[in-house]
Coordinates of C-alpha atoms and ligand atoms in Angstrom, one line a residue:
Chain A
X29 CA 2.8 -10.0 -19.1
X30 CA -0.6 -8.7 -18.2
X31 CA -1.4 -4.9 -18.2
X32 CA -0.3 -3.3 -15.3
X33 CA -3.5 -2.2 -13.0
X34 CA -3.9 1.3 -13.8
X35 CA -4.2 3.9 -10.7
X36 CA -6.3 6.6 -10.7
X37 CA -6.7 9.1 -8.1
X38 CA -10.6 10.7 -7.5
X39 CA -10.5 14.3 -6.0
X40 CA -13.5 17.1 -5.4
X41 CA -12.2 20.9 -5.2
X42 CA -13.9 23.5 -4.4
X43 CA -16.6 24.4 -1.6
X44 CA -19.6 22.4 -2.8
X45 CA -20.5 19.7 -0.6
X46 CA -21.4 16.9 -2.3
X47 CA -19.2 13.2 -3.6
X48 CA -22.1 11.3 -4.7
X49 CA -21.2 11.3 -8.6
X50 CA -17.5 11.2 -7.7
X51 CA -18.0 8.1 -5.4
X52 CA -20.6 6.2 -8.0
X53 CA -17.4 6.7 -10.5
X54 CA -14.7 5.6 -8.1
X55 CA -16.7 2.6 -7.7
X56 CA -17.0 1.8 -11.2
X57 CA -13.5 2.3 -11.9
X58 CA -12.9 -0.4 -9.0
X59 CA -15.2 -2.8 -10.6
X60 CA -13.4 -2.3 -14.1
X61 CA -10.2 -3.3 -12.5
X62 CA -8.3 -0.5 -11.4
X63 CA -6.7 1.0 -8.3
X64 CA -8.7 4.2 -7.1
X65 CA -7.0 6.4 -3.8
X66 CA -10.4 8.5 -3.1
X67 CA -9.4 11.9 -1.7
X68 CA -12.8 13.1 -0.8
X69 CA -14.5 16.2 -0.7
X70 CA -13.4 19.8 -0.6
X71 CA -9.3 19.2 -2.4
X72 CA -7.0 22.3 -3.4
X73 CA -5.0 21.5 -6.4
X74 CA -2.3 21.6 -4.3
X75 CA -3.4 18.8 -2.0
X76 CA -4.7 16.9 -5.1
X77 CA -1.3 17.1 -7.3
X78 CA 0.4 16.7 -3.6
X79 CA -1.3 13.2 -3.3
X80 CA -0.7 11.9 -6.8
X81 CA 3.0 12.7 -6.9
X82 CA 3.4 10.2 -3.2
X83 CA 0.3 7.3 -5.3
X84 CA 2.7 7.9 -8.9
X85 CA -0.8 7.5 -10.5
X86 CA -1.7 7.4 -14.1
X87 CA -4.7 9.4 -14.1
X88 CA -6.4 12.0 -12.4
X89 CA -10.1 12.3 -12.4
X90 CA -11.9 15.1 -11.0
X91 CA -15.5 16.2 -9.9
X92 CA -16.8 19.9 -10.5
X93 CA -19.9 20.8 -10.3
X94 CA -19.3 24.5 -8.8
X95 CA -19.0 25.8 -12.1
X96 CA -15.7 26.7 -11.5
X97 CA -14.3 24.1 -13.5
X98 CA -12.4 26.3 -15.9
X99 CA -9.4 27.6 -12.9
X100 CA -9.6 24.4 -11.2
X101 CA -8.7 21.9 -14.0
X102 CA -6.2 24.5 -15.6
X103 CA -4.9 25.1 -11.8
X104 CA -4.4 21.6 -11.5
X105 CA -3.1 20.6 -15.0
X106 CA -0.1 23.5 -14.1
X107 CA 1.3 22.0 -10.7
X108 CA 0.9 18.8 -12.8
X109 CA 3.3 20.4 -15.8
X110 CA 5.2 21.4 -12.2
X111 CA 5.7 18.2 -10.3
X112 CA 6.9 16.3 -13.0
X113 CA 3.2 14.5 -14.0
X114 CA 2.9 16.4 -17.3
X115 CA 2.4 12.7 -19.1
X116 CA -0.8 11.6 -16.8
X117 CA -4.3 11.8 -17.8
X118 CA -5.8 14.6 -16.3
X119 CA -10.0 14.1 -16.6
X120 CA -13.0 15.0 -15.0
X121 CA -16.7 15.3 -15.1
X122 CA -19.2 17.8 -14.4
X123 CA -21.3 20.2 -16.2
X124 CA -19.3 22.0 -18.4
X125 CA -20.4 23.3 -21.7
X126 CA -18.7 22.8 -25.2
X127 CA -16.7 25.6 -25.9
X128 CA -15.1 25.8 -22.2
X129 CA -14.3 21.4 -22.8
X130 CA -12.9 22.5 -26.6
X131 CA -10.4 25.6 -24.0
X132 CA -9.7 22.5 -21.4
X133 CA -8.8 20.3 -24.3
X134 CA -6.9 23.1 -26.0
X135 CA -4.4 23.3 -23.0
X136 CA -3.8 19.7 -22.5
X137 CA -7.0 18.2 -20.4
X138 CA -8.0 14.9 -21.7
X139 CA -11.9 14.6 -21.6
X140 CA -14.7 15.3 -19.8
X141 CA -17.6 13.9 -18.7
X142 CA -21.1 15.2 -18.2
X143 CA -24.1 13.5 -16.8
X144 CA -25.3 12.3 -20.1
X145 CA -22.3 10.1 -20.3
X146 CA -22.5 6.2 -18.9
X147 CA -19.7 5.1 -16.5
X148 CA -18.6 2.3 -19.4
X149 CA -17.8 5.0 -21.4
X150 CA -15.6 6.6 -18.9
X151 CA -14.0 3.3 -18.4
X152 CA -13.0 2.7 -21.8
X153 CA -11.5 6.4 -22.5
X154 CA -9.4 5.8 -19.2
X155 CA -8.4 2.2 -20.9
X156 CA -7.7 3.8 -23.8
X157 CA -5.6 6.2 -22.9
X158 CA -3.4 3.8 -20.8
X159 CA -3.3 1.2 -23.2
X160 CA -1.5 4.2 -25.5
X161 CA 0.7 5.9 -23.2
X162 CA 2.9 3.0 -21.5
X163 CA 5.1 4.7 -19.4
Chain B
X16 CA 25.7 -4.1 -14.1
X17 CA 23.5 -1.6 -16.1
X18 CA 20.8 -0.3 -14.1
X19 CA 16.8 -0.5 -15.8
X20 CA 15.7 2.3 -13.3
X21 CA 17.2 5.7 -15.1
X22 CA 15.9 7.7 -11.7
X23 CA 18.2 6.4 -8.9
X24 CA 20.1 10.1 -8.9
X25 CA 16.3 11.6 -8.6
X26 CA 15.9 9.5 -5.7
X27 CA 18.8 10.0 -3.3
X28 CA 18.7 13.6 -3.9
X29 CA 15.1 13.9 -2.1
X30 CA 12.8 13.9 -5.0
X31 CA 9.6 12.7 -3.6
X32 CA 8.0 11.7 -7.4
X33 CA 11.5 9.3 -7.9
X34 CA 10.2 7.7 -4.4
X35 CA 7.3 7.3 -5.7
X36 CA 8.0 5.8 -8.7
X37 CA 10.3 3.7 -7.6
X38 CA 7.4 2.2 -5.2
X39 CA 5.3 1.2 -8.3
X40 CA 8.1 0.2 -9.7
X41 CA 8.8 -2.6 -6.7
X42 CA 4.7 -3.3 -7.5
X43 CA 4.4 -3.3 -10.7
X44 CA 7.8 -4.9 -12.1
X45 CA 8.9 -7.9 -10.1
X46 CA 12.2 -8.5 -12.6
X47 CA 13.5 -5.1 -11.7
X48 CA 13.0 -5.7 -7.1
X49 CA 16.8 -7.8 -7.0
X50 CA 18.0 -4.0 -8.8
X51 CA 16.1 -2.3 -6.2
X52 CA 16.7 -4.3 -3.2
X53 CA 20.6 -4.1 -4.1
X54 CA 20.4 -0.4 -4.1
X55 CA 18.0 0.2 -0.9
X56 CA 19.3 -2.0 1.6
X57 CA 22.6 -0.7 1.7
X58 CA 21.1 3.0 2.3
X59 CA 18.6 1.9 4.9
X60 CA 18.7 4.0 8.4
X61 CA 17.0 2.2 10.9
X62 CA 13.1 3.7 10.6
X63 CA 10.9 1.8 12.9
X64 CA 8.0 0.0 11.3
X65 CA 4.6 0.5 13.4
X66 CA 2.0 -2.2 12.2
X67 CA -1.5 -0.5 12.7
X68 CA -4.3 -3.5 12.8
X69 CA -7.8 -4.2 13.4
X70 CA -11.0 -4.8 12.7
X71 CA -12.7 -3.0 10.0
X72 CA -13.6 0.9 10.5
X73 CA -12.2 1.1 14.0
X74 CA -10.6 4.0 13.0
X75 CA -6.8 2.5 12.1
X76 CA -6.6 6.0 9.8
X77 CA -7.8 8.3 12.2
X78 CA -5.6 7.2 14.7
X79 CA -2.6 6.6 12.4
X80 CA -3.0 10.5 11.2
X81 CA -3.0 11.6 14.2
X82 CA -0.3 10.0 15.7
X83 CA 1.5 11.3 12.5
X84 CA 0.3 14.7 13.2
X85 CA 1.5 14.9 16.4
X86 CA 5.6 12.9 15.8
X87 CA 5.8 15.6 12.8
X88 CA 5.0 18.9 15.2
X89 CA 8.3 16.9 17.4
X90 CA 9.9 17.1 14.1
X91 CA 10.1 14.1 12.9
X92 CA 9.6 12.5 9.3
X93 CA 6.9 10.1 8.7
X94 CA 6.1 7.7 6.3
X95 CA 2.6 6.1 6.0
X96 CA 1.5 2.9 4.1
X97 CA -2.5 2.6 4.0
X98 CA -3.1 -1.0 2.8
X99 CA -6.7 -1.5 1.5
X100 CA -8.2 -4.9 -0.3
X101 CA -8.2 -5.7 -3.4
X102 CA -11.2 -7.3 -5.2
X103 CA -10.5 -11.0 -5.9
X104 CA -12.7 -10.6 -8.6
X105 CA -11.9 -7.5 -10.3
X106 CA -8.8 -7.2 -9.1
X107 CA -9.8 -3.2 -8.9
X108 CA -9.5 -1.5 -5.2
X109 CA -11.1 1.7 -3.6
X110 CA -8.4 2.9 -1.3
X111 CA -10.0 5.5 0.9
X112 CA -7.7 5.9 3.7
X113 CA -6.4 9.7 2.7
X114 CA -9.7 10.7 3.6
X115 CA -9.0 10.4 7.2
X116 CA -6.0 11.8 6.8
X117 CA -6.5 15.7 6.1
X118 CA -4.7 16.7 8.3
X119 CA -1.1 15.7 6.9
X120 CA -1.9 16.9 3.5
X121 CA 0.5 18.7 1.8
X122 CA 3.3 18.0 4.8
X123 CA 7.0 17.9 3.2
X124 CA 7.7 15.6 6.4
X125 CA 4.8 13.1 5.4
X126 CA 4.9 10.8 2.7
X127 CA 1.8 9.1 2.3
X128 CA 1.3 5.7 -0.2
X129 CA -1.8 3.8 -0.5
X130 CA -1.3 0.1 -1.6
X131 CA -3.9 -2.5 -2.7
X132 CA -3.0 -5.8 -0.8
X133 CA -3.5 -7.5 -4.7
X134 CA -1.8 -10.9 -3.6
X135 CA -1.3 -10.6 -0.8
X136 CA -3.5 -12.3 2.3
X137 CA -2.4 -11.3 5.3
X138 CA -3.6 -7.6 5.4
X139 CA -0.7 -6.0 3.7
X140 CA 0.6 -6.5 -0.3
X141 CA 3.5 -8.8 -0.8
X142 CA 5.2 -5.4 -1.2
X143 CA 4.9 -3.7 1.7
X144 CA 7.7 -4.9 3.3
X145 CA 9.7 -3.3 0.1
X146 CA 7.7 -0.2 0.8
X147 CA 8.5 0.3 4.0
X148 CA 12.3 0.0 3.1
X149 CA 11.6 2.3 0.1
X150 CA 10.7 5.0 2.9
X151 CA 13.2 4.3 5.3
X152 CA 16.0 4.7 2.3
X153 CA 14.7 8.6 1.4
X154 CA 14.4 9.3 5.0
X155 CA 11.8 8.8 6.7
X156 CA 11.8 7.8 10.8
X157 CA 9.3 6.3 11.6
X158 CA 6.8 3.9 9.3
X159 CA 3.2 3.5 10.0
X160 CA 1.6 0.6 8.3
X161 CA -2.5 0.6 8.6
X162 CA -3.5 -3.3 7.3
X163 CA -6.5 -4.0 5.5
X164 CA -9.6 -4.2 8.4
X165 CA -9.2 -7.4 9.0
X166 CA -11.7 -9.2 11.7
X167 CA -9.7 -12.4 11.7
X168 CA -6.3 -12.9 12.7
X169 CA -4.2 -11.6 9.7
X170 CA -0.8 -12.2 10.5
X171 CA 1.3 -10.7 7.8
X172 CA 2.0 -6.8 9.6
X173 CA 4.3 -9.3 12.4
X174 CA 6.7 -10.5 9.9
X175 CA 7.1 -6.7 8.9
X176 CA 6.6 -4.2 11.6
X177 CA 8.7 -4.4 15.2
X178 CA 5.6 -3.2 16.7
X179 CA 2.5 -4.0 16.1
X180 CA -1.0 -1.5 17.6
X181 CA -4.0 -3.4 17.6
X182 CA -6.7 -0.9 17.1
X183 CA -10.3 -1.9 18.7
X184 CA -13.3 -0.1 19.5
X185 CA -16.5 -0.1 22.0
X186 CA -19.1 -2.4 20.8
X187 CA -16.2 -4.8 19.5
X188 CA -16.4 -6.7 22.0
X189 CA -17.2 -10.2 20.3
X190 CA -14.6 -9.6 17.6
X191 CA -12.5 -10.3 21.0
X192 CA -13.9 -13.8 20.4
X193 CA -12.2 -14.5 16.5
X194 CA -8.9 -12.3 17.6
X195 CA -8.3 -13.9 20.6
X196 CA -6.8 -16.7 18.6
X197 CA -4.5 -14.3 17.0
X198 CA -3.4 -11.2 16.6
X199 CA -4.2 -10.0 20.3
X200 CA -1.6 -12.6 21.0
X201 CA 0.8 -10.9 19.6
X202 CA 0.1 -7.0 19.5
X203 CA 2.5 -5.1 21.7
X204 CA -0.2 -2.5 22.3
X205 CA -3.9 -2.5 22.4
X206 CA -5.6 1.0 21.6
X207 CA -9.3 1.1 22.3
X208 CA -10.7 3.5 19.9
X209 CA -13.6 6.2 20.0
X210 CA -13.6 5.8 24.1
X211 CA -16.2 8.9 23.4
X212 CA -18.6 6.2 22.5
X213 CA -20.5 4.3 24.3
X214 CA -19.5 0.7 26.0
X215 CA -15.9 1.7 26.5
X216 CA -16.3 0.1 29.9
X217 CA -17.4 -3.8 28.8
X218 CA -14.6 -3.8 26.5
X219 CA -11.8 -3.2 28.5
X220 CA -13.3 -5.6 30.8
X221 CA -13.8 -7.9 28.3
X222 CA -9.8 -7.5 27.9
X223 CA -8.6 -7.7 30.9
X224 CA -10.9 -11.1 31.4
X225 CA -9.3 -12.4 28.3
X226 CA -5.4 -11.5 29.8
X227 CA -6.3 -12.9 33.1
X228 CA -7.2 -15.9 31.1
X229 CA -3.9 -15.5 30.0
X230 CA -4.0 -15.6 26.4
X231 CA -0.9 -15.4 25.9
X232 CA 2.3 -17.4 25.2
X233 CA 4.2 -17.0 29.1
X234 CA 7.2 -15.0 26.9
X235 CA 5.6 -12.5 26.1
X236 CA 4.3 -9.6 28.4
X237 CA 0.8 -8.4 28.3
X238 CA 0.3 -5.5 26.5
X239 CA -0.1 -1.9 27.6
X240 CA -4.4 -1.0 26.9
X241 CA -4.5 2.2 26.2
X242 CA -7.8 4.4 25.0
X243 CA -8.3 7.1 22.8
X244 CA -10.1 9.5 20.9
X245 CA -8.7 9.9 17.8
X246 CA -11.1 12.0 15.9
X247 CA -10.6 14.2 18.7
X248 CA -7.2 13.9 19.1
X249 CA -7.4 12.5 22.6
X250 CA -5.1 10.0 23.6
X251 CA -2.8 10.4 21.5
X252 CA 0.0 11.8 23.3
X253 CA -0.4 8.9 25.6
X254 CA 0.1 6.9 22.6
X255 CA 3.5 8.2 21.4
X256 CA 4.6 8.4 24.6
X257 CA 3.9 4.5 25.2
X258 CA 5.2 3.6 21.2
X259 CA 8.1 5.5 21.9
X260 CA 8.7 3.5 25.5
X261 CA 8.7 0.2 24.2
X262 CA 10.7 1.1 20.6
X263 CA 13.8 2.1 23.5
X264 CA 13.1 -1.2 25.0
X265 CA 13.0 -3.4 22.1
X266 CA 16.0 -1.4 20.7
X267 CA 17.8 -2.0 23.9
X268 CA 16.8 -5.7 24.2
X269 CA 18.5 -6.5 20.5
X270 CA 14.8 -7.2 19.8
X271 CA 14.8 -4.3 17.2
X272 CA 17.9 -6.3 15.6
X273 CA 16.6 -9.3 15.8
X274 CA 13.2 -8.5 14.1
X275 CA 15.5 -6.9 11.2
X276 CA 17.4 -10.3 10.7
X277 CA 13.9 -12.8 10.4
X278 CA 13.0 -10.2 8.1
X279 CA 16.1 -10.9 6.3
X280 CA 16.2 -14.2 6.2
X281 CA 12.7 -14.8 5.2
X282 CA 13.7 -12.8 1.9
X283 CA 16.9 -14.7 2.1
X284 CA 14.9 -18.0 1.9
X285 CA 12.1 -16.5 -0.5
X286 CA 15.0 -15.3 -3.1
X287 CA 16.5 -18.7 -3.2
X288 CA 13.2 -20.2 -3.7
X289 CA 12.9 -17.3 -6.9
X290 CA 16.0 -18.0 -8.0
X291 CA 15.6 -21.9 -8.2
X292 CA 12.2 -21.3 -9.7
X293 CA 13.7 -19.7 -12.2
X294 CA 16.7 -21.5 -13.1
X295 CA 14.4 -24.9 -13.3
X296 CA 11.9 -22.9 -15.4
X297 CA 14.8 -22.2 -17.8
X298 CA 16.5 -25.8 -17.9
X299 CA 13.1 -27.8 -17.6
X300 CA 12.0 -25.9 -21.0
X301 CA 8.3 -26.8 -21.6
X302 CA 8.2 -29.9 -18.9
X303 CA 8.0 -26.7 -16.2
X304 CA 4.7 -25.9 -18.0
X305 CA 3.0 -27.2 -14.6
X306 CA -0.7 -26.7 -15.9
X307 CA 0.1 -29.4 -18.3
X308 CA 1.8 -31.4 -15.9
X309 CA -1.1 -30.8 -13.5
X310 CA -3.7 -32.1 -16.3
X311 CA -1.4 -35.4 -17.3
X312 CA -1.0 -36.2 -13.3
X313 CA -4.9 -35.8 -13.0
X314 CA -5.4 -38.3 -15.8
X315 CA -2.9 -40.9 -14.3
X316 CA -4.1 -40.4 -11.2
X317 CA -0.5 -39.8 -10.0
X318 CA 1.0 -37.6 -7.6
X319 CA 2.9 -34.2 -7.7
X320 CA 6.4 -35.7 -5.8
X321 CA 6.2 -38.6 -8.5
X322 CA 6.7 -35.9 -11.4
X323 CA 8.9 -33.9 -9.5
X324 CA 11.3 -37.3 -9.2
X325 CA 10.8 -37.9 -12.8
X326 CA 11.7 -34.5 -13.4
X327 CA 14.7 -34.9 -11.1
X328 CA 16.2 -37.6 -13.4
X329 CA 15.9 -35.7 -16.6
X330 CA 16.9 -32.1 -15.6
X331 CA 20.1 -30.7 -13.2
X332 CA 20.2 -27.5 -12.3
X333 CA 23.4 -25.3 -11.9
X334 CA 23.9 -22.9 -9.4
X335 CA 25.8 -19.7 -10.5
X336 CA 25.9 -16.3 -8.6
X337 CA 27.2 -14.5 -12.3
X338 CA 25.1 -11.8 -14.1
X339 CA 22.8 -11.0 -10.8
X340 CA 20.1 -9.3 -12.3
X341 CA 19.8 -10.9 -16.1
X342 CA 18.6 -13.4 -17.5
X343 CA 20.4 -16.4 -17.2
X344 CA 19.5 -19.2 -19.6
X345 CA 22.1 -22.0 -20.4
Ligands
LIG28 N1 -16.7 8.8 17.5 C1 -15.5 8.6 17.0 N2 -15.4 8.3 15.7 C2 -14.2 8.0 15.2 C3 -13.0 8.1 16.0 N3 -12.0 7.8 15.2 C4 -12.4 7.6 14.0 N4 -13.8 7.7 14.0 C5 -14.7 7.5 12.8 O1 -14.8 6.2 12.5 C6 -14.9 6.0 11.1 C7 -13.9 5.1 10.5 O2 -12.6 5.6 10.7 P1 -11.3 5.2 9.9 O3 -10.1 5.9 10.5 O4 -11.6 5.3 8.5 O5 -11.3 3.6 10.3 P2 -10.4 2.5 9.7 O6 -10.2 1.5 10.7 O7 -9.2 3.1 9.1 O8 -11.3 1.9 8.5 P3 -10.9 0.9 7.4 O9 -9.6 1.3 6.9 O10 -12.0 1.0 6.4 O11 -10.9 -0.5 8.0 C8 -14.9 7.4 10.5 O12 -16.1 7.9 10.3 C9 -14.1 8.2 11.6 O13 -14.5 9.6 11.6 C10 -13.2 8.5 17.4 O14 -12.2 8.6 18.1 N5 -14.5 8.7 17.8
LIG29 MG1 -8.5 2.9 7.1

């Protein structure tokens, strides 16, 4: 049987007004193949964790560029531990620096992208990760 | 019978992930629907299905959060199914109707599922119609199903809603022209959408030109035109209020019923079909490999019901009702 389309859902928290980068990724993920429920713009981890319990997606993918990446993808990655997702990719992009990524990774965040990084590669870490966690 | 779904308990006491998963399940894992379907149908409690429809970007979200908004503050429990297309090429889909629909977020009386239509054609997934069951099993009253945007008449919300709201909007009034073969025949209520904007007028005269013209088959009424504002909120009441007016009267007519019972039998008639499918798969061995027997008819220039007798001669089929959900190979 074929792989099963893998569903991601891409979210925004926090105040700053803009989906551009989060929007040019959904898109690519939709090209590659999968299944992307956009939330938009200004999501509390609340909403975000509400919204992927009710899709049962694989991965989570979210956009920071506010800088206040570290409480929102730890914030997040909790409910997640909460509402029974514990075993979905939780991911991102923005500008964060090494040593807070190497703190993410430390408490269970899978990787993160910055703007150096090209949408393939995003692609194939999402595959990746899929391909080795059937559920 | 053993059961391949370990979250059945999870389910019936209210947990909204085992919903969920049980969805994708009915998506994603055709050989485990007959487990499913066994289990659901016996628990379902009469939620009324509201098809949403129209032409792309009318507003089918808005108005479909909205109208949850509002049956939710009368205490009611809502599910919503957002259908968006899937790429025929990638086979990837951007489903963007939570966007529209802030204002539900977070609502333990809301259960919102987005659904890539993948095969199916008709505006909705092959799904749905499992879906919608799915949310009428945990609870929920009422099930709004927005279609893909569909400008042409895409049929598929009639075989699985009772009701069906055809969305339009000013400025639409030449996508009157390509509906007018279709769905308008059929929609029990036409909303006209973003009446804050202008042209509201030409539309609904365009409409009522089309009903005077009497576009529809003589059985069925014309439907109630209703406008709206739904980014606004306004309308909206008027809206329920109407919805809830004709549910009572299709409930009261045996309509309600009777939509419930083509539903069945269509599934009736597609399980059969499965079932046969299967069984010839199983006793035809490789002759069911139909690619191959596509390429040798091709070469002989012969045609499909001249295999299919052929066929007939060499393989018989059994029909047993034993082991429902496994297997079955002679
Ligand atoms: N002016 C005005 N705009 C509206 C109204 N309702 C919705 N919109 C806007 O219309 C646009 C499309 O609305 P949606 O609800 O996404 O439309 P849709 O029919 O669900 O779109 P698709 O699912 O993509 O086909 C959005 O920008 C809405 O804000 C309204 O009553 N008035
Ligand atoms: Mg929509």
């Amino acid at each position: 049987m074929a792989d099963p389309i893998i569903k991601v859902i891409i979210a925004k928290p926090g105040l700053d007004g803009h989906d551009r980068g989060a929007k040019v990724v959904a898109r690519a993920l939709v090209e590659a193949g999968m299944e992307v429920v956009y939330l938009g713009l200004r999501q509390t981890p609340e909403a975000i964790v509400h919204a992927a319990v009710e899709e049962d997606v694989d991965v989570i993918g979210l956009s920071i560029l506010s800088g206040a990446h570290m409480t929102h993808f730890r914030k997040v990655k909790e409910l997640m531990d909460k509402e029974g997702l514990g075993d979905r990719l939780l991911t991102g992009g923005g500008i964060i620096p090494t040593k807070d990524q190497a703190k993410l990774a430390e408490a269970g965040i899978g990787r993160l992208f910055g703007p150096g990084d090209d949408l393939q590669t995003i692609i194939d870490y999402i595959r990746d990760w899929h391909r080795s966690h059937p559920r | 019978m053993k059961s391949k779904i370990e979250f059945w308990d999870d389910f019936f006491k209210g947990s909204r992930l085992a919903c969920a998963r049980l969805i994708t399940k009915v998506e994603n894992a055709p050989a485990l629907v007959p487990e499913i379907r066994d289990r659901i149908i016996p628990c379902l409690r009469g939620a009324v299905r509201i098809g949403i429809t129209g032409p792309p970007g009318v507003g089918k979200s808005t108005v479909t959060a909205s109208l949850a908004g509002l049956a939710v503050k009368a205490g009611r429990k809502i599910g919503i199914i957002a259908v968006d297309p899937s790429s025929p090429f990638t086979g990837g889909a951007f489903l963007g109707d939570r966007v529209r629909m802030q204002n539900l977020i977070g609502n333990p009386n809301v259960f919102i599922r987005s659904q890539a239509s993948r095969e199916g054609h008709g505006g909705l997934s092959p799904t749905t119609p499992y879906v919608a069951d799915i949310l009428d099993a945990f609870g929920f009253e009422r099930i709004l199903i927005e279609t893909v945007g569909v400008g042409q008449a895409e049929l598929d919300v009639l075989g699985c809603a009772d009701l069906v709201v055809l969305v339009l909007q000013p400025g639409t009034g030449d996508v009157i022209q390509a509906l007018k073969a279709g769905i308008i025949e059929v929609a029990d209520l036409i909303l006209v959408n973003k009446a804050d904007m202008p042209g509201l007028e030409s539309l609904l005269d365009a409409l009522k030109f089309l009903f005077d013209m009497n576009a529809r088959p003589k059985a069925k009424p014309i439907p109630p035109i209703l406008t709206a504002s739904a980014l606004n909120d306004q309308g909206i009441d008027e809206l329920q209020a109407e919805l809830e007016k004709l549910i009572e009267g299709q409930a009261s007519s045996g309509f309600l019923k009777q939509k419930k019972l083509a539903r069945l039998e269509g599934e009736i008639k597609a399980a059969i079909q499965n079932e046969i499918w299967e069984k010839f798969r199983a006793a035809a061995g490789p002759e069911a490999d139909i690619a191959e027997a596509a390429k040798r008819l091709d070469d002989d220039g012969r045609s499909p019901y001249d295999y299919i007798r052929d066929l007939g001669r060499r393989v018989s089929l059994k029909f047993t009702t034993e082991n429902p959900h496994g297997e079955h190979r002679p």
